[in-house]
PDB file of C-alpha atoms and ligand atoms in Angstrom:
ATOM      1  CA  UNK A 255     126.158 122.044 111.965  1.00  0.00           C
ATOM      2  CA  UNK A 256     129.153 123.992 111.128  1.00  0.00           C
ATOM      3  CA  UNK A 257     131.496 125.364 113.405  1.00  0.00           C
ATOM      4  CA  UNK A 258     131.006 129.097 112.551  1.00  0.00           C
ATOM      5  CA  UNK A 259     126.975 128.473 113.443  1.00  0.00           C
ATOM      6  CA  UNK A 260     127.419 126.379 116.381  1.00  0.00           C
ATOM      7  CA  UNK A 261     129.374 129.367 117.830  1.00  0.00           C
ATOM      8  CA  UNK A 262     127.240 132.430 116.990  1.00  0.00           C
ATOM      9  CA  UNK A 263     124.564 129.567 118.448  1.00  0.00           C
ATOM     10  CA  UNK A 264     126.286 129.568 121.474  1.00  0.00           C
ATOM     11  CA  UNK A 265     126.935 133.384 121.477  1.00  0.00           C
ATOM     12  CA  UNK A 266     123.019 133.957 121.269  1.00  0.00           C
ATOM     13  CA  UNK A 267     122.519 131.490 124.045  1.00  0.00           C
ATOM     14  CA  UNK A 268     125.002 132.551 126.388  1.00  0.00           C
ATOM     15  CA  UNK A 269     124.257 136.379 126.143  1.00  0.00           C
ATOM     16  CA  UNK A 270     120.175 135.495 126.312  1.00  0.00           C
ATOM     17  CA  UNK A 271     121.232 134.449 130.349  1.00  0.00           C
ATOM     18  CA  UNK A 272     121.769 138.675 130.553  1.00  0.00           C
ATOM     19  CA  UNK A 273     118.734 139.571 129.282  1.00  0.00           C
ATOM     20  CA  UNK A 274     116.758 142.714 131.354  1.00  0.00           C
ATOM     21  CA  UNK A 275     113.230 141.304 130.896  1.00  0.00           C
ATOM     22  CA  UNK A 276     111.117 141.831 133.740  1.00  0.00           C
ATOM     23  CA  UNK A 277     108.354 142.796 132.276  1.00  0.00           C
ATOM     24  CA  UNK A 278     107.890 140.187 129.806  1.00  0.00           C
ATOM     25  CA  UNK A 279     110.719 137.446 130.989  1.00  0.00           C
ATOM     26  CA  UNK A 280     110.851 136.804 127.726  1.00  0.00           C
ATOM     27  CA  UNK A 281     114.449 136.125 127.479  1.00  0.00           C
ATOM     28  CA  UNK A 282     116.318 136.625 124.325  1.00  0.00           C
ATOM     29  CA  UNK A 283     119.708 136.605 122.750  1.00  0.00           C
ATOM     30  CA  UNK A 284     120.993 137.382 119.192  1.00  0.00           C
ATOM     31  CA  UNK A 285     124.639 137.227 117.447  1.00  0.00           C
ATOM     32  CA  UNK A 286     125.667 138.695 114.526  1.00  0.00           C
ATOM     33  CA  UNK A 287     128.389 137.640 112.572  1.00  0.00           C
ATOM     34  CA  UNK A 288     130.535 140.366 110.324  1.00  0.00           C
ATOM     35  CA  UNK A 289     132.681 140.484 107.399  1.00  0.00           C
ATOM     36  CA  UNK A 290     135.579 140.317 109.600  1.00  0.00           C
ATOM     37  CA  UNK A 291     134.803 136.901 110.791  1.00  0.00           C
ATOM     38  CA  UNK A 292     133.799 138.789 114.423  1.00  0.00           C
ATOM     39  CA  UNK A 293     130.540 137.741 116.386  1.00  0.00           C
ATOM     40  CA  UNK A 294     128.942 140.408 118.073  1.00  0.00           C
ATOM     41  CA  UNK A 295     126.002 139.279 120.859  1.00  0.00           C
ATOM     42  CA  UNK A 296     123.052 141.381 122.446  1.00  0.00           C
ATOM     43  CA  UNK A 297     120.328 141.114 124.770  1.00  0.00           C
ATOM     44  CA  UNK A 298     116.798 142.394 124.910  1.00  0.00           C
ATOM     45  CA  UNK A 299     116.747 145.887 127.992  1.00  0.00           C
ATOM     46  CA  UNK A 300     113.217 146.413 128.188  1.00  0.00           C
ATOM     47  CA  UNK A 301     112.105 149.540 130.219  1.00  0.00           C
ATOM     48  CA  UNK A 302     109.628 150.733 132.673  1.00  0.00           C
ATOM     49  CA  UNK A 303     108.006 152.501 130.063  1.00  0.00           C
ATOM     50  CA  UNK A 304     107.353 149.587 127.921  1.00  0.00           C
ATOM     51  CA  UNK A 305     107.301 151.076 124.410  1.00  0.00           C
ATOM     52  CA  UNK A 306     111.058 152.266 125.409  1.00  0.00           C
ATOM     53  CA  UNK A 307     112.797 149.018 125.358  1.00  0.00           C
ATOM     54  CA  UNK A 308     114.264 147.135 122.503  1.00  0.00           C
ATOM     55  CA  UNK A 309     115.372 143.909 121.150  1.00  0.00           C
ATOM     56  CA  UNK A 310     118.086 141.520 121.332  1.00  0.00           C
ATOM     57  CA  UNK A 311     118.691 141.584 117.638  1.00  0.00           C
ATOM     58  CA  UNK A 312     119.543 145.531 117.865  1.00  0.00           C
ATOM     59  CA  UNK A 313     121.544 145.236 120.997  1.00  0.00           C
ATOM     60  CA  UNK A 314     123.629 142.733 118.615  1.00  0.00           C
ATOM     61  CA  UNK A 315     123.730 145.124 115.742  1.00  0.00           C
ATOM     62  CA  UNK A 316     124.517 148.292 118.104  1.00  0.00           C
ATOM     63  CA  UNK A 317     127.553 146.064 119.347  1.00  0.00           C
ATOM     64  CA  UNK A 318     128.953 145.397 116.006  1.00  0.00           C
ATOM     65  CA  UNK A 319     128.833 148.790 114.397  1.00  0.00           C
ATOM     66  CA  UNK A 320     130.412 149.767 117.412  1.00  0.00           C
ATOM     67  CA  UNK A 321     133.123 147.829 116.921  1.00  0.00           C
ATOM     68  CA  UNK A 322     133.558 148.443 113.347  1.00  0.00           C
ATOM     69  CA  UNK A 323     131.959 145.939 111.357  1.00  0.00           C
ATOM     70  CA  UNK A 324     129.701 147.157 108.744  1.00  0.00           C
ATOM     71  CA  UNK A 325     128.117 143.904 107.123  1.00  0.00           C
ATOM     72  CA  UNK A 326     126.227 140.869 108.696  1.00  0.00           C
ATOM     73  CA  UNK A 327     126.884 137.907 107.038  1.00  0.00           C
ATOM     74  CA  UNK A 328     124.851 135.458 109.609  1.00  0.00           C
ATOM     75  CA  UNK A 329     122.946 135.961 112.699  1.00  0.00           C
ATOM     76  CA  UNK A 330     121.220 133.872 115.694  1.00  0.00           C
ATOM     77  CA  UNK A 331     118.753 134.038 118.027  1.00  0.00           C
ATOM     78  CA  UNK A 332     117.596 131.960 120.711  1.00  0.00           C
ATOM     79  CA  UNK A 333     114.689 132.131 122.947  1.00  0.00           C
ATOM     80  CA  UNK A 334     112.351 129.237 124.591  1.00  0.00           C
ATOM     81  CA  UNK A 335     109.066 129.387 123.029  1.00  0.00           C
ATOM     82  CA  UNK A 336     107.051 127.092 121.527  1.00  0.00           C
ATOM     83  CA  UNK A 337     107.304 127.937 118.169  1.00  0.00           C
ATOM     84  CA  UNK A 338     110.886 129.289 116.679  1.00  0.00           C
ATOM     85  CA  UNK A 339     111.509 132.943 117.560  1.00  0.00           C
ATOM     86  CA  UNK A 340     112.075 134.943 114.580  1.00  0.00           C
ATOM     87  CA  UNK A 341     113.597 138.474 114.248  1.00  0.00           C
ATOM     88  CA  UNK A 342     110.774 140.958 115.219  1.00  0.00           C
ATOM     89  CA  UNK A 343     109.247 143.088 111.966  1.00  0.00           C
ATOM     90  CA  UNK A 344     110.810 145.605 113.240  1.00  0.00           C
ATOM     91  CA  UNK A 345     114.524 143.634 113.497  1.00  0.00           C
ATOM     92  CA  UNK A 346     114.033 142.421 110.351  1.00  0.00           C
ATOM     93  CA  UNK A 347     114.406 145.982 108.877  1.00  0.00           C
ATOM     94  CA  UNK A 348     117.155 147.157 111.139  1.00  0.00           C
ATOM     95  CA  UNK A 349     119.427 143.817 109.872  1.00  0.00           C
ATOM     96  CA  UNK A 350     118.078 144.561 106.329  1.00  0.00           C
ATOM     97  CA  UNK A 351     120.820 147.464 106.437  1.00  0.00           C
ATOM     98  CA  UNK A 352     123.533 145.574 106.876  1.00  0.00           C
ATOM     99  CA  UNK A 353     122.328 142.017 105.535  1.00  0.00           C
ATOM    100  CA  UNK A 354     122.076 140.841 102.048  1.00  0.00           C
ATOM    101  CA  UNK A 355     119.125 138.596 101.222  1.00  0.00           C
ATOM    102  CA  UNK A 356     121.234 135.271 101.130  1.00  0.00           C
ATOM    103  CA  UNK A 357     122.218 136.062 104.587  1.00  0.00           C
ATOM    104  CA  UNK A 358     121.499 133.101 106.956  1.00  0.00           C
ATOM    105  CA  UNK A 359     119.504 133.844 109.981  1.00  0.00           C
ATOM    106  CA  UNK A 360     119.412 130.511 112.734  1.00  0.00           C
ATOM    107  CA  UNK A 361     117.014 130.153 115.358  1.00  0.00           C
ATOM    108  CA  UNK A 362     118.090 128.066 118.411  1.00  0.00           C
ATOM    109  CA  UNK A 363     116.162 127.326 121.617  1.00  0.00           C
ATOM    110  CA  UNK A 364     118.184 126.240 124.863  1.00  0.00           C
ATOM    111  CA  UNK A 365     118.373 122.892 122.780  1.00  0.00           C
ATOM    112  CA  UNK A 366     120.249 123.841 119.944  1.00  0.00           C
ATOM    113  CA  UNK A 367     119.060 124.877 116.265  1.00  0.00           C
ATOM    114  CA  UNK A 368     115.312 124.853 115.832  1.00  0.00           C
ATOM    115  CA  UNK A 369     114.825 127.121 112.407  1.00  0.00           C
ATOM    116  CA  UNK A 370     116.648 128.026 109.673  1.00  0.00           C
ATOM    117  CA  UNK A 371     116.020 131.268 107.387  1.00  0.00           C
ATOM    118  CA  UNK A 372     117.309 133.447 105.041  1.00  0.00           C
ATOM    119  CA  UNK A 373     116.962 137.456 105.236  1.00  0.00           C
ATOM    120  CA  UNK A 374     115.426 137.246 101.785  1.00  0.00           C
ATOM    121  CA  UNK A 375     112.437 135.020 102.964  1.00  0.00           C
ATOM    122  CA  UNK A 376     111.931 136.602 106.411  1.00  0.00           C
ATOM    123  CA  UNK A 377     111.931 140.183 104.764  1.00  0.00           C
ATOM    124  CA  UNK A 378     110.968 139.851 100.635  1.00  0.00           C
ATOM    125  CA  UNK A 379     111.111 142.664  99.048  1.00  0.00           C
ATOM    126  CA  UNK A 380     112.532 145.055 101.732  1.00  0.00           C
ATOM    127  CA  UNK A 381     113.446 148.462 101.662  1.00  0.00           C
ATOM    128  CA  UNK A 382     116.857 149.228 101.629  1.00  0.00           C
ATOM    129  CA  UNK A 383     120.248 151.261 101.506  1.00  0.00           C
ATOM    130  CA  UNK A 384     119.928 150.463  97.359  1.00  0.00           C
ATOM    131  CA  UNK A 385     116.762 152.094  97.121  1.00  0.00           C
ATOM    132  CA  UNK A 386     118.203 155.945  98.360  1.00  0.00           C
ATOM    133  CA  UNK A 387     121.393 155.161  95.540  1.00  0.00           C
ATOM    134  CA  UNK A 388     120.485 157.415  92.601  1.00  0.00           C
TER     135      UNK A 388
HETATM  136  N1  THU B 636     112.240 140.247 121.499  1.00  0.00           N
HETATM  137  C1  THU B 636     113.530 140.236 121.047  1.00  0.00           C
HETATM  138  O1  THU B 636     114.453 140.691 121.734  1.00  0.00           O
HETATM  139  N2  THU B 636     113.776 139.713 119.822  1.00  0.00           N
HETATM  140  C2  THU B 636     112.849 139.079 119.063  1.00  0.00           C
HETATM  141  O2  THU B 636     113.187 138.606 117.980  1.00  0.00           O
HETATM  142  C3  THU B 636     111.460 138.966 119.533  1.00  0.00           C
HETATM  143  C4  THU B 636     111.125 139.771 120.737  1.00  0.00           C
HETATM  144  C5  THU B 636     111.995 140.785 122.854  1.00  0.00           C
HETATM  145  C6  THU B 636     111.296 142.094 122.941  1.00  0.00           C
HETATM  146  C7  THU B 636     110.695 142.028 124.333  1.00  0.00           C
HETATM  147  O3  THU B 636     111.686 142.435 125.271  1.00  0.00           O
HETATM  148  C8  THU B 636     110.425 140.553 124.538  1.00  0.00           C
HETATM  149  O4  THU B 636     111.197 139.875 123.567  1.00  0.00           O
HETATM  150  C9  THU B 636     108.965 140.175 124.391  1.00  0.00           C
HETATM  151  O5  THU B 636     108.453 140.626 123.193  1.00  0.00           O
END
């Protein structure tokens, strides 16, 4: 493991511990790393009114456009589950925008690295910011 993963591993671990599940408890925590060489970390907030709350993944992204980056060039995730926890359908799309295909996307437990994807196979043929060029 590099040293640029182990630390957007560690980003999506630590900021998981702030998660505002109570519905679910299903904690989660996702990093995004941009072209500046920043790493930007978010949280699930899920909501009284369920459908209202929203992923880790786009707390991450939310946090990085905010502070100025524009492209993802790797993200992570962590969760405990029994099976790796993969960017929702819904995430998938949102980091789409800002993601190319190559773009590694690492899924940790509280362990350490349990998956390893690329935006390409977790979203094939996606819609994107290329298809509204004319
Ligand atoms: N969740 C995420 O934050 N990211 C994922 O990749 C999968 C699901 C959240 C949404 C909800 O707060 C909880 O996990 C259970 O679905």
């Amino acid at each position: 493991m590099n040293n640029q993963q182990a630390a957007l591993i560690e980003a999506a671990r630590q900021v998981r511990a702030r998660a505002y599940a109570p519905y679910s408890k299903f904690l989660v925590g996702a990093a995004v790393l941009d072209e500046h060489g920043h790493i930007h970390a978010g949280c699930n907030v899920e909501n009284a009114a369920y459908p209202q709350g929203w992923c880790a993944e786009a707390s991450a992204l939310a946090a990085m456009v905010a502070a100025g980056g524009r492209r993802v060039v790797a993200v992570a995730v962590c969760a405990e589950a029994p099976e790796p926890v993969t960017p929702c359908g819904g995430c998938r799309q949102k980091l789409r925008e800002f993601a190319a295909g190559d773009c590694p996307v690492w899924v940790a437990d509280l362990q350490g690295l349990v998956g390893s994807y690329t935006m390409g196979e977790l979203l094939p043929h996606g819609f994107g910011p290329q298809h509204l060029k004319s």
